[in-house]
Tab-separated table of C-alpha atoms in Angstrom:
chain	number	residue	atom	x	y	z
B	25	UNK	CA	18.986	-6.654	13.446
B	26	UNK	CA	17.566	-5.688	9.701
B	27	UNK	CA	19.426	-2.294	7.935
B	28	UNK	CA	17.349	-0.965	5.775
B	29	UNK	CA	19.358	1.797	4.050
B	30	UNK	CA	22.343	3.281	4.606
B	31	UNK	CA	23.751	6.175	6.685
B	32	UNK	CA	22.791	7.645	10.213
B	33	UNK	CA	18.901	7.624	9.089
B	34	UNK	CA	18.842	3.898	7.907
B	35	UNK	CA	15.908	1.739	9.024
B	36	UNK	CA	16.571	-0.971	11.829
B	37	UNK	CA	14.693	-3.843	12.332
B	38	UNK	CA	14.861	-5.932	15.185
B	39	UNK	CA	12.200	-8.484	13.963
B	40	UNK	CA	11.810	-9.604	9.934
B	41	UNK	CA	8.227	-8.938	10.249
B	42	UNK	CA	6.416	-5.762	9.023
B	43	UNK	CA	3.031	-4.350	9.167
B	44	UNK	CA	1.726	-4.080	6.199
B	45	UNK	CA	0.011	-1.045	5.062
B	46	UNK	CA	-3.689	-1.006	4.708
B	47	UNK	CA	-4.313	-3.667	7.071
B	48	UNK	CA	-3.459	-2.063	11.009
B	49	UNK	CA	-4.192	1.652	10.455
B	50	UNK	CA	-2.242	4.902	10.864
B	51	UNK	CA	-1.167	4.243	14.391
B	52	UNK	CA	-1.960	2.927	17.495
B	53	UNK	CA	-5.744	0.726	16.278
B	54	UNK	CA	-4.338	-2.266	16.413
B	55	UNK	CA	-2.825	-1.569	19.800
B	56	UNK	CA	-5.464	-3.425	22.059
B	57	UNK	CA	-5.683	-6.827	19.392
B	58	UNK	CA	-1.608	-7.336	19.453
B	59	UNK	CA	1.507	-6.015	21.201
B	60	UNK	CA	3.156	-3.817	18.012
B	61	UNK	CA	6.457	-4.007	19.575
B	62	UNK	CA	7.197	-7.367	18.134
B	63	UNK	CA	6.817	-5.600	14.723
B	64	UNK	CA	9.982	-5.127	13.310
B	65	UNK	CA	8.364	-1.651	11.799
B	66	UNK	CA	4.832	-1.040	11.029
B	67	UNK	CA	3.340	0.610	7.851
B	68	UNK	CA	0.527	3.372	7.556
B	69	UNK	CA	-2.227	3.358	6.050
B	70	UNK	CA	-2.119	4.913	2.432
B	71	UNK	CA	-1.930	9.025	2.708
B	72	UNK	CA	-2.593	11.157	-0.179
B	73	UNK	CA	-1.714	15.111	-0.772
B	74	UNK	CA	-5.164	15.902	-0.565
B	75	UNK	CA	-7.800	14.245	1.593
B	76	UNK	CA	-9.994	11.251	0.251
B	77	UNK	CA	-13.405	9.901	1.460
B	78	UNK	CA	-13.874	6.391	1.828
B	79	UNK	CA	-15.979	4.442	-1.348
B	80	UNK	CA	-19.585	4.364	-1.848
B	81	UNK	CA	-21.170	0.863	-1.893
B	82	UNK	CA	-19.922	-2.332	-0.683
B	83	UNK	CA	-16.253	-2.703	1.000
B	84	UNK	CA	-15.881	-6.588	1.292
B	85	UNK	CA	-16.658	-9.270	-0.404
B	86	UNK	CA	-16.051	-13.013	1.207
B	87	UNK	CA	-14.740	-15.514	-1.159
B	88	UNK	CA	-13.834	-18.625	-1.279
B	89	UNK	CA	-10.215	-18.608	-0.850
B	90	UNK	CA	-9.939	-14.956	1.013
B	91	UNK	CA	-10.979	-11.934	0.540
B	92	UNK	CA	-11.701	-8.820	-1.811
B	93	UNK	CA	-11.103	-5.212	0.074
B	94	UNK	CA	-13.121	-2.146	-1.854
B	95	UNK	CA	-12.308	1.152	0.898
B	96	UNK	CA	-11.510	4.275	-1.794
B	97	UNK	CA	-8.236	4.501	0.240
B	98	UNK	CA	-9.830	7.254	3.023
B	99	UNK	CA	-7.334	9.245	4.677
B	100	UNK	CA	-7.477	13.026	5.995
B	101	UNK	CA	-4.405	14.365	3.447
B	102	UNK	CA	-0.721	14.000	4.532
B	103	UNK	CA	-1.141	17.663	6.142
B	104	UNK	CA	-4.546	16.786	8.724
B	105	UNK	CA	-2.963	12.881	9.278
B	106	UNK	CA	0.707	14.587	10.751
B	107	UNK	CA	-1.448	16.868	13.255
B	108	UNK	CA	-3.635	13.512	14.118
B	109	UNK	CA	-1.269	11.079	14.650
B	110	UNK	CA	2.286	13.164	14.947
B	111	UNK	CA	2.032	12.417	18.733
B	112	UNK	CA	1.063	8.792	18.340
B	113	UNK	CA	4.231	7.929	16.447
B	114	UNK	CA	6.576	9.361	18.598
B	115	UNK	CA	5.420	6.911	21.414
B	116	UNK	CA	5.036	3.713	19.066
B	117	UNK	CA	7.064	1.084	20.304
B	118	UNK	CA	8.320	-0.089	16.520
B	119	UNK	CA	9.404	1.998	13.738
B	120	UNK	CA	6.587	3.657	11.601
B	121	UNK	CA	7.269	3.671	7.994
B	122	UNK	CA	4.510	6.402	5.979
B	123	UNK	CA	2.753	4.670	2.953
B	124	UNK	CA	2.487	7.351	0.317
B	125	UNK	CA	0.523	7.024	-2.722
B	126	UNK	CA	0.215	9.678	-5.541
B	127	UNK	CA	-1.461	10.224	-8.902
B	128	UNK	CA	2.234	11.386	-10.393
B	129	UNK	CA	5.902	12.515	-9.238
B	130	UNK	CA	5.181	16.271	-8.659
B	131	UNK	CA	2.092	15.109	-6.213
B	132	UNK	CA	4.753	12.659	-4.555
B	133	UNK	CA	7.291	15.162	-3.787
B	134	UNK	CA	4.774	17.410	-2.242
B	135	UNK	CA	4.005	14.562	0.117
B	136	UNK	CA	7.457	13.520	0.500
B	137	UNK	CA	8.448	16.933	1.331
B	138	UNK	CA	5.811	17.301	4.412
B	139	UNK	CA	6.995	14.022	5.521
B	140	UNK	CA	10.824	14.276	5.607
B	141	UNK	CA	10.674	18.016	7.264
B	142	UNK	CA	7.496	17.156	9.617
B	143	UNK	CA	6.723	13.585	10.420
B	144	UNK	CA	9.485	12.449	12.380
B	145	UNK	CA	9.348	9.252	10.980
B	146	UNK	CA	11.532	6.539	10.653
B	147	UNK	CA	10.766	5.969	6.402
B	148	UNK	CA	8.658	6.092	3.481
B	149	UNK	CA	7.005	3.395	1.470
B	150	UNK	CA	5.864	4.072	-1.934
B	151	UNK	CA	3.043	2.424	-3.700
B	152	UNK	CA	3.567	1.645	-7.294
B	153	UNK	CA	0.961	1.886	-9.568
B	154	UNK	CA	-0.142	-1.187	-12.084
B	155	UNK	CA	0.168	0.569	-14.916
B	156	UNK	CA	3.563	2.120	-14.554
B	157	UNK	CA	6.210	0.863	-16.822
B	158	UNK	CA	9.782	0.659	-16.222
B	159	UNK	CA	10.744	4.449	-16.853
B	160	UNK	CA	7.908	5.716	-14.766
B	161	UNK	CA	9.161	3.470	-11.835
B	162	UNK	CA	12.341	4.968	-11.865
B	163	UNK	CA	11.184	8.568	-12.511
B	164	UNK	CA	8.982	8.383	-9.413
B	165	UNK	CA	11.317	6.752	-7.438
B	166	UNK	CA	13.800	9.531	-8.553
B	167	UNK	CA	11.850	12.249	-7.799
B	168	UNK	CA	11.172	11.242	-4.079
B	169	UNK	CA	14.682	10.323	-3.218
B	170	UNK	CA	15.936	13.855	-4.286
B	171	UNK	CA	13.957	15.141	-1.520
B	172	UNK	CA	14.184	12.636	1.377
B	173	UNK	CA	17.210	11.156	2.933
B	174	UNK	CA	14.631	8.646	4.512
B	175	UNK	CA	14.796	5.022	3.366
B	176	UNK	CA	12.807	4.301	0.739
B	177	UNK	CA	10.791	0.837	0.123
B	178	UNK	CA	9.132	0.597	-2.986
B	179	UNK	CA	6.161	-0.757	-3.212
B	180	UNK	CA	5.530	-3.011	-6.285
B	181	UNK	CA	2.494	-4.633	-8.152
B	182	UNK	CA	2.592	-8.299	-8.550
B	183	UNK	CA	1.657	-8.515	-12.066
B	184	UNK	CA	4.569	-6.304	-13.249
B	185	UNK	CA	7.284	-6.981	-10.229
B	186	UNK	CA	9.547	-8.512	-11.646
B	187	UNK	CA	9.876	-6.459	-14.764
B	188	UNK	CA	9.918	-2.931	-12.944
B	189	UNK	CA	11.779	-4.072	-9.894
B	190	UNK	CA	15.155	-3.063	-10.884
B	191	UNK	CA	13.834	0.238	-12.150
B	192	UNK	CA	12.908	1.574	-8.430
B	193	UNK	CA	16.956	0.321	-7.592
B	194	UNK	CA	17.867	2.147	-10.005
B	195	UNK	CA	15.460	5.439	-9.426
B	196	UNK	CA	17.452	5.398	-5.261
B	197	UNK	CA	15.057	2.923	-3.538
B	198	UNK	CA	16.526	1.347	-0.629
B	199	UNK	CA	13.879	-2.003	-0.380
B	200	UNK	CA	11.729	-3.391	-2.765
B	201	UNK	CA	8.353	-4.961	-1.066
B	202	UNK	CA	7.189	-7.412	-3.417
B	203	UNK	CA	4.422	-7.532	-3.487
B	204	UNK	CA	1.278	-5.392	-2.880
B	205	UNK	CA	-1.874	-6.809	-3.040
B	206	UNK	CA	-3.397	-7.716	-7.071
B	207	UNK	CA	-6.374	-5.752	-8.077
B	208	UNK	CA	-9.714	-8.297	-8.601
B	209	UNK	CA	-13.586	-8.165	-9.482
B	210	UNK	CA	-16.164	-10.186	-7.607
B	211	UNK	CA	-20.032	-10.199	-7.110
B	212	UNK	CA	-21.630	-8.764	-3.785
B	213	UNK	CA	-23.933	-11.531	-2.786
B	214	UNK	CA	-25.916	-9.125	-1.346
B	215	UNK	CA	-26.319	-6.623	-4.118
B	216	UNK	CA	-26.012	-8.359	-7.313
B	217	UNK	CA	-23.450	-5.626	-8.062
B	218	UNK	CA	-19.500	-6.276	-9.528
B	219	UNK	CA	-17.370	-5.012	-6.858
B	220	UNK	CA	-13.253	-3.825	-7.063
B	221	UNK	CA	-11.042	-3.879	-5.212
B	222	UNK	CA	-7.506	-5.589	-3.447
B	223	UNK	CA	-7.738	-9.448	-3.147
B	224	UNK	CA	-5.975	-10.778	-0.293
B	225	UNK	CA	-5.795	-14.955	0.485
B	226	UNK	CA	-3.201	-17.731	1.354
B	227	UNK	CA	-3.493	-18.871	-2.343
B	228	UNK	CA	-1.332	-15.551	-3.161
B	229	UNK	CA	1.659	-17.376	-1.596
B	230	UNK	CA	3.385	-18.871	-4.555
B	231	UNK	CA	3.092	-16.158	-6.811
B	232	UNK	CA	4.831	-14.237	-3.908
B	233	UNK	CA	7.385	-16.437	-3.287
B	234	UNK	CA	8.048	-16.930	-7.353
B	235	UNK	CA	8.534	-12.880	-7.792
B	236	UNK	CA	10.631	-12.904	-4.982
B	237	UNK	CA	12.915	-15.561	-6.106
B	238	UNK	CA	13.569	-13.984	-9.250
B	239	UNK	CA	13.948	-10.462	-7.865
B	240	UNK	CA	16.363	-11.372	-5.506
B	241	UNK	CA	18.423	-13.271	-7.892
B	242	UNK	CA	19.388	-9.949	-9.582
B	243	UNK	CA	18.444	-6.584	-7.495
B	244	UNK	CA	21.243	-5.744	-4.714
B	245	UNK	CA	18.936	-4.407	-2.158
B	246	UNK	CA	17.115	-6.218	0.163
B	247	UNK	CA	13.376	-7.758	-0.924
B	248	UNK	CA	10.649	-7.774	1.322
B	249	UNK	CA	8.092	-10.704	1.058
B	250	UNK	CA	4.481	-10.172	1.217
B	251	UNK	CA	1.974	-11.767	-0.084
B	252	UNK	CA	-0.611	-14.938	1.830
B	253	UNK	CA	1.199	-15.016	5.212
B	254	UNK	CA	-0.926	-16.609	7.381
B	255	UNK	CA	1.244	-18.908	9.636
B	256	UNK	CA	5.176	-19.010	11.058
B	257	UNK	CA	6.058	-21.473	8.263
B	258	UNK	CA	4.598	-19.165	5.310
B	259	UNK	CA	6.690	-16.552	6.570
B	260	UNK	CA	9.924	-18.491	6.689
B	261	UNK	CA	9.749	-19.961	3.207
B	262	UNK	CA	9.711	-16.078	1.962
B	263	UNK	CA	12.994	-15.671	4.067
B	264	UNK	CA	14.455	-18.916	2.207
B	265	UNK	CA	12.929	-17.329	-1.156
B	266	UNK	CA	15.461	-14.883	-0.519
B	267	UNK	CA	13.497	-11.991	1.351
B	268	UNK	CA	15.056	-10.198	4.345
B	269	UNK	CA	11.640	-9.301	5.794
B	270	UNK	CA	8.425	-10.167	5.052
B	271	UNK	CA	4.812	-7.866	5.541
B	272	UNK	CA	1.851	-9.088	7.318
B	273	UNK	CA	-1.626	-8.343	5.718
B	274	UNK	CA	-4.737	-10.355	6.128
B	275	UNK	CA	-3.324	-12.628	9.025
B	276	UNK	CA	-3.805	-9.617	11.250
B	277	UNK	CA	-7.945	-9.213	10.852
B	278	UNK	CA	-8.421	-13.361	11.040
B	279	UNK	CA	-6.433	-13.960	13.516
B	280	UNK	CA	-4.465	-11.143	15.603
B	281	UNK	CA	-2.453	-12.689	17.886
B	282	UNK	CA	-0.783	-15.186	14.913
B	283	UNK	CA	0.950	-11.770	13.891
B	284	UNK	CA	2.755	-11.809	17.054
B	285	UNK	CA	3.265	-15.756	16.969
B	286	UNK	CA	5.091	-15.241	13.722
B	287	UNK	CA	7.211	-12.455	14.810
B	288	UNK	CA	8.220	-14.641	17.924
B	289	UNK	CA	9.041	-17.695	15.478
B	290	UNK	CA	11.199	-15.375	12.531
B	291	UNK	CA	12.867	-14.211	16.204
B	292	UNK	CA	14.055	-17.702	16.976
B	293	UNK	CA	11.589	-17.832	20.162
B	294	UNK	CA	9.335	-20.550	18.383
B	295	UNK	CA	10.161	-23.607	17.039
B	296	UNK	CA	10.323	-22.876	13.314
B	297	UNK	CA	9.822	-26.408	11.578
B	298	UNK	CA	9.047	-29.940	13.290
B	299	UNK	CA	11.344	-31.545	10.740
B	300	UNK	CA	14.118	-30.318	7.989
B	301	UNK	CA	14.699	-27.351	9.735
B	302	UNK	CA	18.259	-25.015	9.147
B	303	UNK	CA	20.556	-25.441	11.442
B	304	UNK	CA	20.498	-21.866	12.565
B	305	UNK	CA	17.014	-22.581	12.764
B	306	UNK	CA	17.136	-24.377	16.145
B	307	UNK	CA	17.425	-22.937	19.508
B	308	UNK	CA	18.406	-24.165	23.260
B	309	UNK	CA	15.182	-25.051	25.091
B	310	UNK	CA	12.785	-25.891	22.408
B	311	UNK	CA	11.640	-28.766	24.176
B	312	UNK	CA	12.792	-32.232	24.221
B	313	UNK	CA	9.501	-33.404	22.312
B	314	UNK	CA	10.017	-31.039	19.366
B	315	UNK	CA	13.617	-32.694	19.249
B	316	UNK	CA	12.488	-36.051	19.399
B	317	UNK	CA	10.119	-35.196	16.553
B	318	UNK	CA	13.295	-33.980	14.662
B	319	UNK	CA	15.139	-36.968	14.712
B	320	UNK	CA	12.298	-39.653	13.849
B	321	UNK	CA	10.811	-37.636	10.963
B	322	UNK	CA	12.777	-37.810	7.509
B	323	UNK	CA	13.818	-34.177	6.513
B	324	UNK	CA	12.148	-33.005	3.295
B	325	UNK	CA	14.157	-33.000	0.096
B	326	UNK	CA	15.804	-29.401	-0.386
B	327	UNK	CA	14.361	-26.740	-2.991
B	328	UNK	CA	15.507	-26.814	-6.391
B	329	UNK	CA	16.750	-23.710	-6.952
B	330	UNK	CA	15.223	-20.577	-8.553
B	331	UNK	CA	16.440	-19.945	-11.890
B	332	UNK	CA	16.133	-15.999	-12.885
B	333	UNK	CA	14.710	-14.791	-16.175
B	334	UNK	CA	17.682	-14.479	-18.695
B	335	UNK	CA	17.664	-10.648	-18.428
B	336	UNK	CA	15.766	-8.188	-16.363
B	337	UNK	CA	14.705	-4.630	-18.055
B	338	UNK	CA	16.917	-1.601	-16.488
């Protein structure tokens, strides 16, 4: 079991795995694809204070090495999306975590303060804007936490993790997920037209697993990997990064039923590694061919390890 927070409303999760938002709706879509009780929680979609309509033009664009995601961020309003899926939650069999995004703190509280008195959730994930430097991390992060007793995750952009990270620890956030999504540009085959939007692919892995290896080497809450998960073993190398958790993204339109393979393997019912595994890593009945495997293949040399920045902005 995963605390998240502290107190009688922390967040408990019984897998490492989290659904990541964006990627399997506001609440039950995904529910025919996957069974979302092997989610150790499972993240909304993005809701705004006021209600947005989905973007004009193209909303994917195939590339070579994934995928760029245009949608305008569509969602009825954090008022309309409690009486639509209020019910819905309630019955989910995982913890549902609210992805809130706003344009600045006052819009945030607002939100915040519909969630924490009418949701019935279980905690609130914050997206992080690009742009925000380290004293508007913390101010936003401030603002929500003194008007939620919730868990907070904070959200953060991969470009600028690492340097804001310890800003939304210090602004009352109880996670940091690092990291959402980067921002990209790429040319609609079918249009001729320059298209933005989130870029999502297994070649985001290592800058992942570098921002969480130098977060977790200084902040004193637990990190939450995300980032080009697409099989067991991608999933466990953010866990030795350092990450307590990890979110699933892109994984979950390729290939549904992998998300629940992975949750099964970070829940010690799949063999994790054919070779070089931890010793906590192996469980009774694996197999006596996986075992076999173990002892004839030479374990791979261990990780150097990661070596922090010198000093990390507060």
């Amino acid at each position: 079991m995963i605390e998240l927070g502290s107190g009688k409303q922390s967040l408990q999760l019984s897998t490492a795995v989290i659904g990541a938002s964006g990627v399997f709706g506001f609440s039950t879509e995904y529910a025919r694809l996957m069974d979302l009780s092997k989610l150790g929680a499972f993240v909304t979609n993005p809701i705004t204070l006021k209600p947005r309509r989905a973007a004009e033009g193209t909303h994917v664009v195939a590339l070579d090495s994934g995928v760029l995601i245009h949608t305008g961020l569509p969602n009825p309003g954090v008022h309309k999306t409690h009486q639509l899926h209020a019910a819905r939650w309630k019955n989910m069999p995982t913890p549902v975590v609210v992805h809130v995004i706003a344009a600045n703190p006052d819009e945030l509280v607002q939100c915040v303060q519909v969630i924490d008195q009418h949701y019935g959730v279980d905690g609130i994930e914050i997206g992080i804007h690009d742009e925000f430097v380290h004293r508007e991390v913390r101010k936003f992060i401030e603002a929500a936490r003194s008007h939620t007793h919730l868990p907070i995750l904070a959200q953060l952009p991969l470009n600028t993790a690492v340097q804001v990270a310890l800003a939304a620890e210090d602004g009352g956030a109880d996670a940091l997920v690092v990291a959402a999504s980067p921002r990209g540009t790429a040319r609609d085959p079918l249009t001729g037209q320059f298209v933005g939007g989130r870029v999502y692919g297994p070649w985001l892995k290592p800058l992942g697993l570098r921002a969480v290896g130098q977060i977790c080497a200084r902040a004193k809450i637990p990190v939450i990997g995300a980032g080009g998960i697409f099989n067991p073993i991608d999933a466990r190398d953010y866990i030795a990064a350092g990450a307590k958790a990890v979110q699933i993204d892109a994984v979950a339109w390729l290939r549904p039923a992998m998300v629940e393979t992975i949750c099964r393997d970070l829940g010690g019912l799949e063999l994790t590694r054919k070779a070089g595994s931890f010793e906590d890593e192996w469980w009774p009945g694996i197999g006596e061919t996986a075992v076999m495997r173990a002892q004839l293949l030479p374990s791979p040399p261990p990780m150097p390890p990661v070596k922090p920045p010198p000093e990390l902005p507060r």
